[in-house]
Coordinates of C-alpha atoms and ligand atoms in Angstrom, one line a residue:
X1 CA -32.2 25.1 -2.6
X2 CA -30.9 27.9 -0.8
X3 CA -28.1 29.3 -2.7
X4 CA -26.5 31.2 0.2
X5 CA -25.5 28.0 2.1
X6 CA -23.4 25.0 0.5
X7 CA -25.4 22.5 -0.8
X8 CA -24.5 18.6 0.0
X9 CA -25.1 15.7 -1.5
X10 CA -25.1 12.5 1.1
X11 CA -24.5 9.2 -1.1
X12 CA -25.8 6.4 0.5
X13 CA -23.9 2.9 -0.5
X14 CA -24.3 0.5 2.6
X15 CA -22.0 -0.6 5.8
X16 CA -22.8 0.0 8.9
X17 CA -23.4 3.8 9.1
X18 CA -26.5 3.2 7.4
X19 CA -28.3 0.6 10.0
X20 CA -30.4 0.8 12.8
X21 CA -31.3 -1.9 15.6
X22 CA -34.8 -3.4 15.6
X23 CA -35.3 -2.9 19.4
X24 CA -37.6 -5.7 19.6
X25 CA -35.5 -8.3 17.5
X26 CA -32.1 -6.5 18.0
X27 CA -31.4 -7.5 14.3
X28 CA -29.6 -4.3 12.5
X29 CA -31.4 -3.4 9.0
X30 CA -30.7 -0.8 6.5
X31 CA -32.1 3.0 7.5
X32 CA -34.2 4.6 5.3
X33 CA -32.4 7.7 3.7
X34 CA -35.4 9.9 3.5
X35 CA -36.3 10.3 6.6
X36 CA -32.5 11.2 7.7
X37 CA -33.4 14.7 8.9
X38 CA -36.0 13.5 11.0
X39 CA -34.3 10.9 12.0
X40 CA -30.9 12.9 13.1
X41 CA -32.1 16.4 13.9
X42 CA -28.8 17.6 14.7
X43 CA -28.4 17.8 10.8
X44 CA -30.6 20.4 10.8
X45 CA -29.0 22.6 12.9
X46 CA -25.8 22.2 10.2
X47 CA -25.3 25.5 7.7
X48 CA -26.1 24.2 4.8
X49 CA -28.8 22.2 2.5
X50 CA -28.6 18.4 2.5
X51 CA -29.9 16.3 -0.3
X52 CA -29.4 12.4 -0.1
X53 CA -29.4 9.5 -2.6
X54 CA -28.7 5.9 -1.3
X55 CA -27.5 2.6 -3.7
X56 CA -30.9 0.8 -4.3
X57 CA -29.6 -1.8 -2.9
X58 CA -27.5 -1.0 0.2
X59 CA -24.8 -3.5 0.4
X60 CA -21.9 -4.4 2.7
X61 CA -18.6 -2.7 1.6
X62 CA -17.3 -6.2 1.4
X63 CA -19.3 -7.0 -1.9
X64 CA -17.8 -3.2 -3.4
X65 CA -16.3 -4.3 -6.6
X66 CA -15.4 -1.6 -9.6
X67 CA -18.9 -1.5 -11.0
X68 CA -19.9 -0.2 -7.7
X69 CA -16.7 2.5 -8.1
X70 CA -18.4 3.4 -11.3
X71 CA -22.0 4.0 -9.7
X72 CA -20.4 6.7 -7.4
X73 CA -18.5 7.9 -9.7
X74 CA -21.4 9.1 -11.9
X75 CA -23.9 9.9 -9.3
X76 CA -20.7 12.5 -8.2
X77 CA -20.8 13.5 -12.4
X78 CA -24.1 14.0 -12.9
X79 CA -24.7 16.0 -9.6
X80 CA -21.4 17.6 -10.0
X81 CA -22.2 21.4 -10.5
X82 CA -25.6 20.7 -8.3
X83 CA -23.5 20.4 -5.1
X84 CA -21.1 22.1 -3.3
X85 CA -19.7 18.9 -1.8
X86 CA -20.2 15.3 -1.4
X87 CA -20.0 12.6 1.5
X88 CA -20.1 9.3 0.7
X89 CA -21.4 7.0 3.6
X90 CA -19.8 3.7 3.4
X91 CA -19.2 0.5 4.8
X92 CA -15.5 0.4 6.3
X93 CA -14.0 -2.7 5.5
X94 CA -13.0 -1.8 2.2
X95 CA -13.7 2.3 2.0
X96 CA -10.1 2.7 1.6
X97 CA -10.4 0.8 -2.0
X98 CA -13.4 3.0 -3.1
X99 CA -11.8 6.4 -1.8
X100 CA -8.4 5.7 -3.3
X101 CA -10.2 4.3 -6.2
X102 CA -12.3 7.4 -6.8
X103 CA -9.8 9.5 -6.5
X104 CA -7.9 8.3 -9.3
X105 CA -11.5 8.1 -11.7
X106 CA -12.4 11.8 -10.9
X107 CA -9.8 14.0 -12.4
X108 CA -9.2 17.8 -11.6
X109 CA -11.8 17.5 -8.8
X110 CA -12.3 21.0 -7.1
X111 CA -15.2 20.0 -4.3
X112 CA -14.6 17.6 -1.8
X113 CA -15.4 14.0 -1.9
X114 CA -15.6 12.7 1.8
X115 CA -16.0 9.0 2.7
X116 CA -17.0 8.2 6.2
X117 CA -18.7 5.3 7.9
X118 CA -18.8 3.7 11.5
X119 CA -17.8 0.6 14.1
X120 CA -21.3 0.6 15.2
X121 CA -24.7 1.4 13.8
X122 CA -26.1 5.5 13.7
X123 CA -28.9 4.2 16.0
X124 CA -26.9 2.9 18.7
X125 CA -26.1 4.3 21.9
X126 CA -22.7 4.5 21.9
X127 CA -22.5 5.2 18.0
X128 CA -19.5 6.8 16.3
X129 CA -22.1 7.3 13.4
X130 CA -23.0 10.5 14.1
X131 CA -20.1 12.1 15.2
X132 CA -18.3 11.1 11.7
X133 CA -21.4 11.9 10.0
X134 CA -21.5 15.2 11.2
X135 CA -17.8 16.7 11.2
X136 CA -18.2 15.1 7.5
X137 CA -20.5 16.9 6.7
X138 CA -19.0 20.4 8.3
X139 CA -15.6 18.9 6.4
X140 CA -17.5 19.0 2.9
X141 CA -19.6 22.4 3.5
X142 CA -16.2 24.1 4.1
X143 CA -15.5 27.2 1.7
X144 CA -13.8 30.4 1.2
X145 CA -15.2 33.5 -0.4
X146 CA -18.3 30.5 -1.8
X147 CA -15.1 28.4 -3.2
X148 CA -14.5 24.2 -1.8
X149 CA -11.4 24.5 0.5
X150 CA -10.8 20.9 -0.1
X151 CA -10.5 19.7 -3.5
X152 CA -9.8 16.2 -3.2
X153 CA -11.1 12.9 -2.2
X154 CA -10.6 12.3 1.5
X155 CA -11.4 9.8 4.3
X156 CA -13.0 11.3 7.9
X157 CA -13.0 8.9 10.4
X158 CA -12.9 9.0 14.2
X159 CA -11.8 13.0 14.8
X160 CA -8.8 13.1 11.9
X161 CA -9.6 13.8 7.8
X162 CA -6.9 11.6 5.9
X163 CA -6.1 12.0 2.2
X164 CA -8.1 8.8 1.1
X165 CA -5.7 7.4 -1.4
X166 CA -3.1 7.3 1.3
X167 CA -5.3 5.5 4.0
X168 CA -5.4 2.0 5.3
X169 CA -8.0 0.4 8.0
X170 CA -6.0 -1.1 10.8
X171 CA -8.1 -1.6 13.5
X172 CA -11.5 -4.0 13.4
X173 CA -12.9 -3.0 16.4
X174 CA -11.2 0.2 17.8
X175 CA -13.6 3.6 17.1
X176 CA -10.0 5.1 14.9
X177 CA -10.4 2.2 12.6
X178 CA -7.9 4.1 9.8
X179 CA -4.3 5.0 9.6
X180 CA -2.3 7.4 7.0
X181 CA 1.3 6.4 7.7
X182 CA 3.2 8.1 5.1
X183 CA 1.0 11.3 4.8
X184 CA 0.0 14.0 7.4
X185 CA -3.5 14.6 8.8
X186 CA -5.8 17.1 6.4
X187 CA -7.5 18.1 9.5
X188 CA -8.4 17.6 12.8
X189 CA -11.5 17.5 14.7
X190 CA -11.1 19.3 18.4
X191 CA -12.5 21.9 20.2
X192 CA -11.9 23.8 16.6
X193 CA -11.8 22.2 13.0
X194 CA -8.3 22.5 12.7
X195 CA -7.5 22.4 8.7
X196 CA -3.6 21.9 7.7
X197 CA -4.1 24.0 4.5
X198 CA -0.1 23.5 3.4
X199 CA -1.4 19.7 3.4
X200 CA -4.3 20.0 1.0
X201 CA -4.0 18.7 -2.7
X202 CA -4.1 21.5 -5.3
X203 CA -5.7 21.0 -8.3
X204 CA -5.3 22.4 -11.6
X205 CA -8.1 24.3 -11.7
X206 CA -7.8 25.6 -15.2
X207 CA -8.3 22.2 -16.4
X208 CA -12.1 20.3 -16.8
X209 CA -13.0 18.1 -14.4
X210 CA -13.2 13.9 -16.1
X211 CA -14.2 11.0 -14.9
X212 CA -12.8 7.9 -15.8
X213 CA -14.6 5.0 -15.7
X214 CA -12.9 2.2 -17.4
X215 CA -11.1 0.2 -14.7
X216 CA -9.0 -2.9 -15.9
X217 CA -8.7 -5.5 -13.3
X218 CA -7.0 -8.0 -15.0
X219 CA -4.7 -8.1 -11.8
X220 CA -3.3 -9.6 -9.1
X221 CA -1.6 -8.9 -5.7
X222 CA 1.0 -11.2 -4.5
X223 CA 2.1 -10.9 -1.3
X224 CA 5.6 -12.4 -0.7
X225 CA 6.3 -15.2 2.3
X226 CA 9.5 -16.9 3.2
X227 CA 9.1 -20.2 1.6
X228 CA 6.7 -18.8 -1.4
X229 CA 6.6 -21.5 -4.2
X230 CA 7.7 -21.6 -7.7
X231 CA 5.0 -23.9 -8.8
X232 CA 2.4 -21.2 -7.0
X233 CA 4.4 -18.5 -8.3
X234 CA 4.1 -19.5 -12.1
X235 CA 0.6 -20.9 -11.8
X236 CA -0.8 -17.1 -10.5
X237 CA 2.1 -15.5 -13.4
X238 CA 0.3 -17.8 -16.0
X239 CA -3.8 -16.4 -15.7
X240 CA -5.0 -15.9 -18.8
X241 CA -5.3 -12.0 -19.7
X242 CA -3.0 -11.1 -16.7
X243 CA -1.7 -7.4 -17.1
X244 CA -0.6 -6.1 -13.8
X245 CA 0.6 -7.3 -10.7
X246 CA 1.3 -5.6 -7.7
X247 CA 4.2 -7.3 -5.8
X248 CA 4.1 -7.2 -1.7
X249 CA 8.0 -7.5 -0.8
X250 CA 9.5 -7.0 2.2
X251 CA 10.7 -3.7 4.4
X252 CA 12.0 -1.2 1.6
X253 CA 11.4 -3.4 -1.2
X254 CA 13.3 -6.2 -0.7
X255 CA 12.9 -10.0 -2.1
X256 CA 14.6 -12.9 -2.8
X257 CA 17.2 -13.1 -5.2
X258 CA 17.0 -16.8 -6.1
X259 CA 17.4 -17.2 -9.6
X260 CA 13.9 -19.1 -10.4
X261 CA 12.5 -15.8 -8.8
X262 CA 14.2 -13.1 -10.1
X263 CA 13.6 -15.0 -13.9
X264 CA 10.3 -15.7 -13.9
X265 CA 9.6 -11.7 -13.1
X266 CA 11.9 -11.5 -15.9
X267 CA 9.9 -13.6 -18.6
X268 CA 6.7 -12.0 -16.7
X269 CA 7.9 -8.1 -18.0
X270 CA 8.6 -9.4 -20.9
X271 CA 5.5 -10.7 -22.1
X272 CA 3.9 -7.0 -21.1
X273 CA 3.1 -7.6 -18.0
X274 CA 4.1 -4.8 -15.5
X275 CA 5.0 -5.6 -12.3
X276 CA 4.9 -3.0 -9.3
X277 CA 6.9 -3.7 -6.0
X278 CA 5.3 -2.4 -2.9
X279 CA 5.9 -2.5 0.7
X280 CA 4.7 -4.9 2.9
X281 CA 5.1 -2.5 5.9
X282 CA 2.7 -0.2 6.8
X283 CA 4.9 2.9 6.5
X284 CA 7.8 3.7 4.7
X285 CA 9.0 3.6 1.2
X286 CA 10.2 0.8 -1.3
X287 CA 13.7 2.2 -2.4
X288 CA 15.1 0.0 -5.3
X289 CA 18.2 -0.6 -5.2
X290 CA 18.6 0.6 -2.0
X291 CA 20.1 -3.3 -1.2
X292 CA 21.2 -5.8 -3.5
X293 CA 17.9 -7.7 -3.1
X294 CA 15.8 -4.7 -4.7
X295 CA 18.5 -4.4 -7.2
X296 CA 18.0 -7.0 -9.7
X297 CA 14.1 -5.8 -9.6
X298 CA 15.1 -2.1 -10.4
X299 CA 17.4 -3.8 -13.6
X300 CA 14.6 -6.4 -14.8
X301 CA 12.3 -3.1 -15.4
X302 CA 9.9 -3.8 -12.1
X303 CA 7.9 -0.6 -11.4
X304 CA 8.8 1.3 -8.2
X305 CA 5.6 2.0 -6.1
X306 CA 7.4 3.8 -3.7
X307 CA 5.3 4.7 -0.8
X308 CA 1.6 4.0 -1.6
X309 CA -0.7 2.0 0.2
X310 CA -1.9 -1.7 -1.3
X311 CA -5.7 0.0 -1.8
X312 CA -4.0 3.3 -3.5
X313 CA -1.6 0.8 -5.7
X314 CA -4.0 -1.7 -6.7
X315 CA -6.8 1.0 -8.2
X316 CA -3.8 3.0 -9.5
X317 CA -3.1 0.3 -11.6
X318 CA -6.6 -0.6 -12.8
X319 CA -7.0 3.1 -13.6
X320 CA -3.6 2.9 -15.7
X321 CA -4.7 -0.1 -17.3
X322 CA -8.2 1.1 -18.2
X323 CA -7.0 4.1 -19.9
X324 CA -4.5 2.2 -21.9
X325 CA -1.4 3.9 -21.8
X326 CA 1.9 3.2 -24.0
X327 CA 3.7 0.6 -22.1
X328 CA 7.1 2.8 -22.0
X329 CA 4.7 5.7 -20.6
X330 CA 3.3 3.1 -18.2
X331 CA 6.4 3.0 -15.8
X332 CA 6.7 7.0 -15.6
X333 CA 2.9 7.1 -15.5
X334 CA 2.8 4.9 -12.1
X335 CA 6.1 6.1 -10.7
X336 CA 4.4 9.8 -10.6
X337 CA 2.2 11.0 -8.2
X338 CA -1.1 12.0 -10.0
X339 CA -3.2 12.4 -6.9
X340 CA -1.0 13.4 -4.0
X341 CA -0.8 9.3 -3.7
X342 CA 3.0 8.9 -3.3
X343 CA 5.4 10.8 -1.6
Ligands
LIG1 N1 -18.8 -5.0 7.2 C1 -19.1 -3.6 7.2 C2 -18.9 -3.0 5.9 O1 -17.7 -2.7 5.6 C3 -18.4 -2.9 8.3 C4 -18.6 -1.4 8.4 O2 -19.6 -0.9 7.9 O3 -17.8 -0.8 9.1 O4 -19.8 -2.7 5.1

């Protein structure tokens, strides 16, 4: 490879992105990865050398499940002084999960990780593909004096780069499919790549870069309704091997304060379990204890997730769990930031 240009590494795991219509059938089927120079010459006329690797087995991001997280994960780790930069081309239902997750598995990152994907196939007309594809690319290759100026696992979609673990896909159809309510824009894609440098996560780069690749999901995410059951409550509480749970409550981290509630999270911490109270909204912070309702969580010992997303606090937790921390670190562990995740 030629050393004087960044070198990229284009990982390949399925969604959209990847598919092209049959003209004759109009049925959409998985692109082969080789041939994506010839098959988008405007890569070529990028500054820097591309290098792809592809799942072997593409899949929809709907079937992405830890063991995929893992895959990633070690293609990043055993390419990792290789490359300059990596994009990872991926289906968009659930590349919010992945990103968030990855960026928890790859400690003291210094390149950048960029997920992108599309609403409509690289070989249609009207394609977002390539434009994503492209300013990904250009986001990835980015350096000072031959040094990453992103160091961080991020999300490019539709013009903007988001920090991933603080992104959320809002729209099924619209070309911006993905939101970041509680963090600024990394960048912007105009006229200029405009980069918000005092926004970029800053790694300790004294320290080695890890991956971690035990992920524990022996969890669940409750979402809270008016009119919520006991019975349905305690049956989810009760799974066998339960160890986290994220809890979906209401504006700032609000819930009920009937008694049958409020004691059964009770019992719950007690046996081990931890319990993390989240916001339902899609900005804004939980604040415990900000109202009486969030008060009796704060005393029972429920875990303040503050102002992270659902995919950011259900991988967080996995993470956690998988690297078996002390249960009285546990709470300070997930009430700190550890990669620019929470506010
Ligand atoms: N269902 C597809 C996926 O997430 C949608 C997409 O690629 O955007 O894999």
């Amino acid at each position: 490879m030629n050393k004087s240009k960044p070198n990229i590494l284009l990982i390949y795991t399925g969604g959209t992105i990847g598919m092209i219509k049959d003209h004759k059938t109009g049925v959409l089927r998985a692109f082969d990865f080789k041939h994506l120079l010839k098959r988008i010459p405007e890569l070529q006329l990028l500054d820097c050398n591309i290098d792809t690797v592809s799942f072997q087995t593409p899949i929809d991001s709907s079937n992405m499940n830890p063991n995929y997280w893992v895959q990633i994960a070690e293609i990043i780790e055993s390419n990792y002084h290789a490359f300059d930069g990596f994009v990872v081309l991926h289906g968009s239902d659930t590349m919010s999960y992945t990103a968030s997750a990855l960026s928890f598995m790859l400690e003291n990152l210094a390149k950048p990780v960029v997920f992108t994907g599309s609403q409509l196939p690289i070989g249609d007309l009207r394609t977002d593909a390539k434009e994503n594809l492209i300013t990904s690319i250009q986001v990835a290759s980015l350096q000072h004096v031959h040094k990453p100026i992103i160091k961080e696992v991020c999300l490019y979609f539709e013009y903007k780069l988001y920090r991933a673990n603080r992104t959320t896909k809002i729209n099924a159809e619209h070309f911006e499919a993905f939101a970041s309510l509680n963090y600024p824009d990394l960048a912007e894609s105009g006229v200029h790549l405009k980069v918000n440098h005092e926004h970029l996560f800053k790694p300790n780069l004294k320290k080695p870069f890890k991956v971690h690749k035990h992920l524990d999901n022996n969890i669940a995410l409750i979402k809270l309704f008016p009119g919520i059951s006991e019975n349905l409550l305690k049956n989810i509480l009760s799974t066998p091997n339960l160890k986290g749970i994220i809890l979906e409550t209401y504006g700032a981290g609000n819930c009920t304060t009937e008694k049958w509630f409020i004691d059964l999270l009770d019992t719950t911490i007690k046996k081990g379990i931890h319990i993390i109270n989240i916001t339902q909204c899609s900005g804004g912070s939980v604040i415990m204890g900000h109202y009486e309702t969030s008060e009796l969580l704060k005393k029972i010992g429920v875990i303040s997730g503050k102002d992270i997303t659902t995919e950011a606090a259900t991988s967080k937790l996995m993470y956690l769990l998988g690297n078996n921390i002390s249960s009285n670190m546990f709470k300070t562990m997930y009430e700190t930031s550890l990669r620019g995740e929470m506010s």
